XYZ file of C-alpha atoms in Angstrom:
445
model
C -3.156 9.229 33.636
C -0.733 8.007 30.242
C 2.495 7.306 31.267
C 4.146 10.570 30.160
C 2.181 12.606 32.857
C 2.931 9.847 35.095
C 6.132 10.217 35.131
C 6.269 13.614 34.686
C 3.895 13.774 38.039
C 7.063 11.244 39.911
C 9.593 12.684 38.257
C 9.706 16.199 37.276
C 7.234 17.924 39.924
C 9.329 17.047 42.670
C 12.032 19.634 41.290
C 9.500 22.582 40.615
C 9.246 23.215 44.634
C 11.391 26.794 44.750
C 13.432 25.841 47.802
C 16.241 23.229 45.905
C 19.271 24.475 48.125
C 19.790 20.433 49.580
C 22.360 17.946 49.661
C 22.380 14.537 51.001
C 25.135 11.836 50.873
C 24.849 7.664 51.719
C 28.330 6.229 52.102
C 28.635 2.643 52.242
C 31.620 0.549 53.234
C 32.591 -3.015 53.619
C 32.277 -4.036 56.894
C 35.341 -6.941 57.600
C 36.739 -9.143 60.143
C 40.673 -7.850 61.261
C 41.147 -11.850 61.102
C 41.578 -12.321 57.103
C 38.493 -14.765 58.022
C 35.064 -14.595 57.252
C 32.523 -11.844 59.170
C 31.630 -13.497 62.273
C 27.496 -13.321 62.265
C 27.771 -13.084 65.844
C 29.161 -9.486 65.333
C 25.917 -8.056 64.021
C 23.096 -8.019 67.246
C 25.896 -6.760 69.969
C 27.058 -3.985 67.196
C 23.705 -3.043 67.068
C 22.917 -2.699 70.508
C 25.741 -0.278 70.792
C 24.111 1.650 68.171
C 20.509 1.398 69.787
C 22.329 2.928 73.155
C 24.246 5.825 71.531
C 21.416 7.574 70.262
C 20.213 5.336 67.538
C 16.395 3.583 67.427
C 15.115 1.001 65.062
C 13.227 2.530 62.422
C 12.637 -0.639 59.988
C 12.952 -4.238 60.601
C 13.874 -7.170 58.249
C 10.909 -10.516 58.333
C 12.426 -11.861 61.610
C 11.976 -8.347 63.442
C 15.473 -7.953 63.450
C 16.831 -4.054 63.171
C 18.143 -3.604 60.079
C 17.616 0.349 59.642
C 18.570 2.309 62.725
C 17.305 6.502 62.938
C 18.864 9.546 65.298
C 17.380 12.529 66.241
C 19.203 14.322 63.180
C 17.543 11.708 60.420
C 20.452 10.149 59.780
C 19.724 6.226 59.300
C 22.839 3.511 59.435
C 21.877 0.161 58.225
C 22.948 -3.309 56.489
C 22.621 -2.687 53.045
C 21.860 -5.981 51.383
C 23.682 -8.113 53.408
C 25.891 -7.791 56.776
C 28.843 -7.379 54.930
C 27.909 -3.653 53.546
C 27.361 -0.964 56.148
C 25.652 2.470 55.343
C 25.969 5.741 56.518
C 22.860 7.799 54.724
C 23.012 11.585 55.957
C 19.976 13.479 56.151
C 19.831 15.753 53.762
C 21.635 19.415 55.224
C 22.559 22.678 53.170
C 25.971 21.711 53.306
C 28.503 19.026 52.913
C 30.628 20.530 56.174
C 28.017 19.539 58.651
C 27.495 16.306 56.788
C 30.800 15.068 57.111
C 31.204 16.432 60.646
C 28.066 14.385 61.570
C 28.917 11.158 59.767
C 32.769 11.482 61.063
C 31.178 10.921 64.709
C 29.140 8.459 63.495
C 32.067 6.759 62.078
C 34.089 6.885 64.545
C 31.425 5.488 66.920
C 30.597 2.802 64.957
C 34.877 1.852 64.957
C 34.771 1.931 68.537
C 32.762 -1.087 68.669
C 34.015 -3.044 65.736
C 37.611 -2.402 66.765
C 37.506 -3.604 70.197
C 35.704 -7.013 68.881
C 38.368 -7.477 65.764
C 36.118 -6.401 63.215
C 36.678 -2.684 60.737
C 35.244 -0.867 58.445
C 36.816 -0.127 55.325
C 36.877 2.642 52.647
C 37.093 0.284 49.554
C 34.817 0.042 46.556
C 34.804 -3.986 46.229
C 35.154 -6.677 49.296
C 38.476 -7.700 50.237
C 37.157 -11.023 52.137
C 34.685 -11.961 49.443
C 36.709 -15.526 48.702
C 36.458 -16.727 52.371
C 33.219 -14.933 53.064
C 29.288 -16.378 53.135
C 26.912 -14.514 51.699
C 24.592 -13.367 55.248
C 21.861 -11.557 53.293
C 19.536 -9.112 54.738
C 16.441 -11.006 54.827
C 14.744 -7.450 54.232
C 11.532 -7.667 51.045
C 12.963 -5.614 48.499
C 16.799 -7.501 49.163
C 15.033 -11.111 48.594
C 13.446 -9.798 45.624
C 16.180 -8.706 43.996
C 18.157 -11.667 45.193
C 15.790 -13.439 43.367
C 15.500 -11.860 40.100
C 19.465 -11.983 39.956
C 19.776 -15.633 40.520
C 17.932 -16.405 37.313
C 20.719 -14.516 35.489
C 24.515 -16.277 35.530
C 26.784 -18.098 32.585
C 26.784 -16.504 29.224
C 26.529 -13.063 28.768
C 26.440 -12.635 32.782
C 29.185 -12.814 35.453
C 28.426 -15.779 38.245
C 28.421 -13.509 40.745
C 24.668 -12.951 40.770
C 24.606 -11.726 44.441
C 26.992 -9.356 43.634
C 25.074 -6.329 46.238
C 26.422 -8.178 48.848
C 29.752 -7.174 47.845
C 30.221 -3.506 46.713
C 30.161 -0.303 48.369
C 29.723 3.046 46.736
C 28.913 6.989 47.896
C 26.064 8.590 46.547
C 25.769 12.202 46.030
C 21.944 13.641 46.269
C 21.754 17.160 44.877
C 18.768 19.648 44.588
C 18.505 20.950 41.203
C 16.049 23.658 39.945
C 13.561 21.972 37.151
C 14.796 24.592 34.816
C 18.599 23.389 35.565
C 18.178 19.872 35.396
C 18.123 19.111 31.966
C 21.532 21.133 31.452
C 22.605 19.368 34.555
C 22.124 15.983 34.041
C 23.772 16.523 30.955
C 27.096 17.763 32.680
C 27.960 15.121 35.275
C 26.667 12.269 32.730
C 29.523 13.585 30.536
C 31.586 13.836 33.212
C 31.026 9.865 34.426
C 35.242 9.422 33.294
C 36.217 12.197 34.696
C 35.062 10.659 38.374
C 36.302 7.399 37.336
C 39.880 9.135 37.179
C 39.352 10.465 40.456
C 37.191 8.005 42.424
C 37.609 4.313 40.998
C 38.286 2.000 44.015
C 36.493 -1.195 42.976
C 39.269 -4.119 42.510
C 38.297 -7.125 41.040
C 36.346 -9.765 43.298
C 38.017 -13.186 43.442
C 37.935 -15.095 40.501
C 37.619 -13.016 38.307
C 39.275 -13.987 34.789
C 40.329 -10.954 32.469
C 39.808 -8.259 34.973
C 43.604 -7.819 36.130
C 43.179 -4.241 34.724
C 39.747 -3.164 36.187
C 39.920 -0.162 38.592
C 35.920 -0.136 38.957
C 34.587 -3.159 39.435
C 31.357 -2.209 40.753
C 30.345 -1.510 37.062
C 31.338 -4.868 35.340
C 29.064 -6.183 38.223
C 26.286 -3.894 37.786
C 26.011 -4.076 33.899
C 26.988 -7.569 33.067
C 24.342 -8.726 36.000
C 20.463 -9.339 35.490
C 19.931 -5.762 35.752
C 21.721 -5.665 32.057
C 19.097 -7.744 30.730
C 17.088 -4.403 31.151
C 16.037 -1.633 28.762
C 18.219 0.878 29.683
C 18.750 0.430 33.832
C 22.247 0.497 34.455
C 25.655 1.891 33.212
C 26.342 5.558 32.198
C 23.899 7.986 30.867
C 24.269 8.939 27.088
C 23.186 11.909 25.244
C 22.026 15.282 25.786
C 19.010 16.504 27.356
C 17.920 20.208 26.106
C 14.521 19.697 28.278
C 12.955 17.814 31.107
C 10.515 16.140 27.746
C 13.800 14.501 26.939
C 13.969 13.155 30.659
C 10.599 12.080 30.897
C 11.352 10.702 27.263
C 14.758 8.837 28.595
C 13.093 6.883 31.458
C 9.455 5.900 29.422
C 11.920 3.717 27.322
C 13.347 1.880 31.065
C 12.215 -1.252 32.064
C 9.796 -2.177 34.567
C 10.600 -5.335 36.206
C 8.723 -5.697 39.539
C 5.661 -5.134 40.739
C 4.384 -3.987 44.325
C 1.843 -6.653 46.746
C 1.735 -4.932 49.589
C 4.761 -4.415 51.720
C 6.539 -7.096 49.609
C 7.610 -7.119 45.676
C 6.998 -9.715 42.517
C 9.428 -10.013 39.677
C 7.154 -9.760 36.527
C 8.234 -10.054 33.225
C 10.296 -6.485 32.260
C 8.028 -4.478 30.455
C 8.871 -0.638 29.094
C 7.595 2.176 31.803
C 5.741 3.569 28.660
C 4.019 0.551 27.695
C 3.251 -0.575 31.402
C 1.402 2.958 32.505
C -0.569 3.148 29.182
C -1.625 -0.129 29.826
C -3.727 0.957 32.854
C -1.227 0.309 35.024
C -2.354 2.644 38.510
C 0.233 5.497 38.712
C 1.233 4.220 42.646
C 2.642 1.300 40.952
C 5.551 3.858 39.952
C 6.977 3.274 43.148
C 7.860 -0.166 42.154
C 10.148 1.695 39.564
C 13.927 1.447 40.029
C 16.623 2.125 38.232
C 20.466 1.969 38.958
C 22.122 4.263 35.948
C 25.145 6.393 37.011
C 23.572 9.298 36.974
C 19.970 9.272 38.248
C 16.750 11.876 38.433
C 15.040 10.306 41.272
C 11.468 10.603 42.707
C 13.195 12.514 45.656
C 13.808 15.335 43.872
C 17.398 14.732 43.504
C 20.099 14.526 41.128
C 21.869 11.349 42.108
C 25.216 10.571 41.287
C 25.526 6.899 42.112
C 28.421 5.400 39.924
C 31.455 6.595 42.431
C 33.347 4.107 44.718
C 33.596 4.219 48.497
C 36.587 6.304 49.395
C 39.345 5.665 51.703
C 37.110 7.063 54.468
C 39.795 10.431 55.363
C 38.489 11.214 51.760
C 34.879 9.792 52.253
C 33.356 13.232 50.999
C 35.542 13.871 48.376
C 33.521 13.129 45.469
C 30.330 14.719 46.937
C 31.915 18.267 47.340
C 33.213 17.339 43.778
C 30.611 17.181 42.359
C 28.430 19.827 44.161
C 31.190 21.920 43.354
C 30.754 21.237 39.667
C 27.063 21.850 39.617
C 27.262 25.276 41.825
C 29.330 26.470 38.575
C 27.269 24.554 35.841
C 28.001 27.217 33.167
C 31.524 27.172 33.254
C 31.906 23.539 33.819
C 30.099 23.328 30.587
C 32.034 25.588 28.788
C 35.162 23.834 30.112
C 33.892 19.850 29.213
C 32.946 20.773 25.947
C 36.050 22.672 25.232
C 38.381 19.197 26.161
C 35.366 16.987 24.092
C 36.028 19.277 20.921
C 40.394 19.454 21.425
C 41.534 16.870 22.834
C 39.148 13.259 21.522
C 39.118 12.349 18.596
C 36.498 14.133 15.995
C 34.582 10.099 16.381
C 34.861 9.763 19.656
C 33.742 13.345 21.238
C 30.228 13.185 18.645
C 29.385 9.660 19.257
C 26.106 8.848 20.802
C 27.616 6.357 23.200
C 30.395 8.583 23.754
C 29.606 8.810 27.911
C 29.875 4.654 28.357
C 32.605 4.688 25.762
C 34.939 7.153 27.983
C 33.779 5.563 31.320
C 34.900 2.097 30.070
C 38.139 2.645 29.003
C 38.897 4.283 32.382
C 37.483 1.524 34.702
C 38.824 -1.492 32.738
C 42.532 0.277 32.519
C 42.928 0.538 29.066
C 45.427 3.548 27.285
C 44.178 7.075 27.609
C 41.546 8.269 24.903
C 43.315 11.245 24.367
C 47.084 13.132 25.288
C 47.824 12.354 28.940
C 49.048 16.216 29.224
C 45.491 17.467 28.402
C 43.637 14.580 30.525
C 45.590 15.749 33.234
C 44.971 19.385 32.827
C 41.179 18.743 32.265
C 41.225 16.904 35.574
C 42.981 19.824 37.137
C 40.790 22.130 35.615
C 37.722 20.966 37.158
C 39.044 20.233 40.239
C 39.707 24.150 40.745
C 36.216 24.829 38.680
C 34.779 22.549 42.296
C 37.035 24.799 44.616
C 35.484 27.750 43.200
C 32.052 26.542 43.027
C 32.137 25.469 46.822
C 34.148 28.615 47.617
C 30.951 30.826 47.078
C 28.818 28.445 48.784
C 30.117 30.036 51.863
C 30.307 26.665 54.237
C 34.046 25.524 53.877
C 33.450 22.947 52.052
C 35.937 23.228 49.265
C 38.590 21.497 52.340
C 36.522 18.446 51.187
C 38.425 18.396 48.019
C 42.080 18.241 49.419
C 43.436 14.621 47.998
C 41.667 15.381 44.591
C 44.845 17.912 43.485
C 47.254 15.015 43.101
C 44.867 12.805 42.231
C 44.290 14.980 38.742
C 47.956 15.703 38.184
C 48.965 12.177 39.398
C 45.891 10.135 37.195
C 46.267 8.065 40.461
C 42.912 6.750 42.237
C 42.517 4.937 45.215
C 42.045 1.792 43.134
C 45.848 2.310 41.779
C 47.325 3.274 44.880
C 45.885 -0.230 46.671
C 47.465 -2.250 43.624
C 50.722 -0.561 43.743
C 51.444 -1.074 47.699
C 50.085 -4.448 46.872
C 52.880 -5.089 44.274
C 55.429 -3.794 46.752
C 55.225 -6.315 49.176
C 53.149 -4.283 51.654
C 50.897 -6.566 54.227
C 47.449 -6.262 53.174
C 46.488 -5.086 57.103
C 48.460 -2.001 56.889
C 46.717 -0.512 53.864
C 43.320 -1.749 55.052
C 44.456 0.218 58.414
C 44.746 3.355 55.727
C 41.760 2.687 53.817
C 39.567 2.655 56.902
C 41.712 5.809 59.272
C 39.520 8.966 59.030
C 42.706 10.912 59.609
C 44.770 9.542 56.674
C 43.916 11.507 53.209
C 44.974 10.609 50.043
């Protein structure tokens, strides 16, 4: 096989199977000592015992046989993602978001049972709030070392020092079923609308240290881009440009990078080579699964549109920006209609036709800088959509547009999380009481 049918075969077959009705959310948070000292290691086995005998089993271990990926009965798998510090909650896939977030609220809440009781929280924040008194406690899991490794050899000069930055950042990922025939148009729409979530969902402070980044509201992607995964092809940041066809897909990921290779159960860091180059080399096409990628918007082997570039929520809103954006997609047509009716009124004629017009309008949101356009009409865009999700969920039938509630003042506001943290902050207020916010499934804002 050339690469193109390669990854054609990986990456567009998966989205021909008829039944694409599926969502799927992972939710990570940081996982923090009440303290203001650094996670106590001695946490981690007891917390997972009371996992292991509340309906949890180990599904994978990391090279010391220690459980680092626990299974229930439903599929859904909570783990240490990358290191102790970050906890996940990945929901197997349902056909709606309600059941989801009913599931992962119990999960949540038995999870803070535990951690609670011992002095220890999770947290619905973006970036680490104990990363200057914290050590690093990596998951000594293969693909973790690996990429542990290939970071390390990337720090001073055009790269931030923070080069085990995973450790440290916490995210929700949306996974959404998309018909081959709509996933061209679809990708399309929520890369253009990468801003737009920053607006709603940026919750990533800056991590300690950090010179010149008084401003950012999204942390997560100064780490992401400015790290080794930068030195990449095209592997990180937002997605640019429009894709008429799932050709122009297949085209868009040839030109990635390749940068490890499988041996086994374990990875090697090679020397990055183009996808395109490395299949039509010879490469076997089961060396595809060494493939990753970390853009903001992502078509995955899975079958899934991913959105990946949102921040952990405070966790009352923890499925806010999944039933925002499967609200958007469920009216793709009019959401289309309505993006490219702000792109063409309200940005400038340079702006809304430039090629890097996605990362342009994604970076002046996370790194705080003046509004690209009339606050009035960013506001009403916001709003706009907002209702466009309401609707979209609406005939979805499942209740889901409730999911949505702190997003309304949020659009009229231009207030995220992020903002909300640094103005209590400001005021004087005790750092415990708004971590006590950020991690109570009954607060929503």
């Amino acid at each position: 096989m050339n690469a193109r049918d390669v990854i054609k075969e990986a990456f567009i077959t998966p989205f021909t199977n008829p039944d694409r009705r599926y969502v799927g959310v992972e939710l990570e948070f940081p996982l923090i000592s009440l303290s203001g000292e650094a996670l106590k290691r001695d946490i981690i086995a007891p917390f997972t015992t009371h996992l292991l005998t509340n309906g949890f089993r180990v599904e994978e271990t990391d090279i010391h046989g220690r459980g680092v990926f626990l299974i229930n009965e439903d599929g859904d798998c909570l783990s240490f993602d990358n290191a102790y510090h970050n906890f996940e909650f990945a929901m197997a896939k349902a056909d709606n978001l309600t059941m989801l977030a009913e599931r992962f609220y119990h999960l949540y809440r038995l999870a803070q049972e535990f951690l609670l009781a011992h002095g220890h929280t999770l947290c619905g924040l973006g970036t680490n709030p104990r990363y200057s008194v914290s050590d690093p406690l990596p998951v000594e899991y293969p693909i973790y070392r690996t990429l542990r490794s290939f970071l390390a050899g990337f720090s001073g000069g055009d790269f931030h020092r923070y080069t085990n930055f995973p450790a440290w950042l916490s995210s929700v990922q949306t996974h959404m079923d998309v018909t081959a025939e709509r996933l061209p148009r679809a990708l399309t729409l929520m890369a253009s609308l990468d801003f737009a979530r920053a607006l709603l969902f940026s919750n990533a402070l800056p991590l300690a240290g950090a010179k010149g980044q008084e401003n950012t509201l999204c942390f997560r992607d100064y780490l992401w881009e400015k790290s080794g995964f930068g030195s990449l092809a095209d592997n990180v940041g937002p997605v640019c440009g429009r894709f008429d066809s799932c050709e122009d897909i297949v085209d868009m990921i040839l030109k990635k990078s390749m940068f490890l290779r499988r041996d086994g159960e374990d990875y090697q860091v090679m020397p990055p080579v183009s996808v395109e180059d490395y299949f039509n080399a010879g490469a076997p096409p089961s060396d595809i699964t060494a493939y990753l990628s970390f853009k903001n918007v992502e078509v995955t082997r899975r079958g899934t549109l991913e959105i990946r570039s949102d921040c952990a929520q405070p966790v009352g809103a923890a499925f806010a920006p999944p039933a925002f954006n499967l609200g958007i997609l469920s009216v793709l047509e009019a959401a289309e209609a309505l993006t490219e009716d702000f792109f063409a009124k309200a940005l400038p004629a340079d702006l809304a036709q430039a090629p890097d017009r996605n990362a342009r309008l994604r970076r002046n949101v996370i790194y705080g800088e003046p509004l690209f356009a009339e606050e009035a009409a960013v506001k009403g865009f916001l709003y706009a959509l907002v209702l466009l999700a309401e609707k979209g969920l609406k005939t979805r039938g499942f209740n889901e547009e409730k999911l949505l509630m702190p997003l309304y003042h949020r659009a009229e506001s231009l207030v995220c999380p992020a903002k909300i943290f640094k103005e209590r902050r400001q005021s004087g207020e005790a750092e415990g009481a708004i971590l006590a916010d950020y991690a109570n499934p009954e607060k929503v804002f």
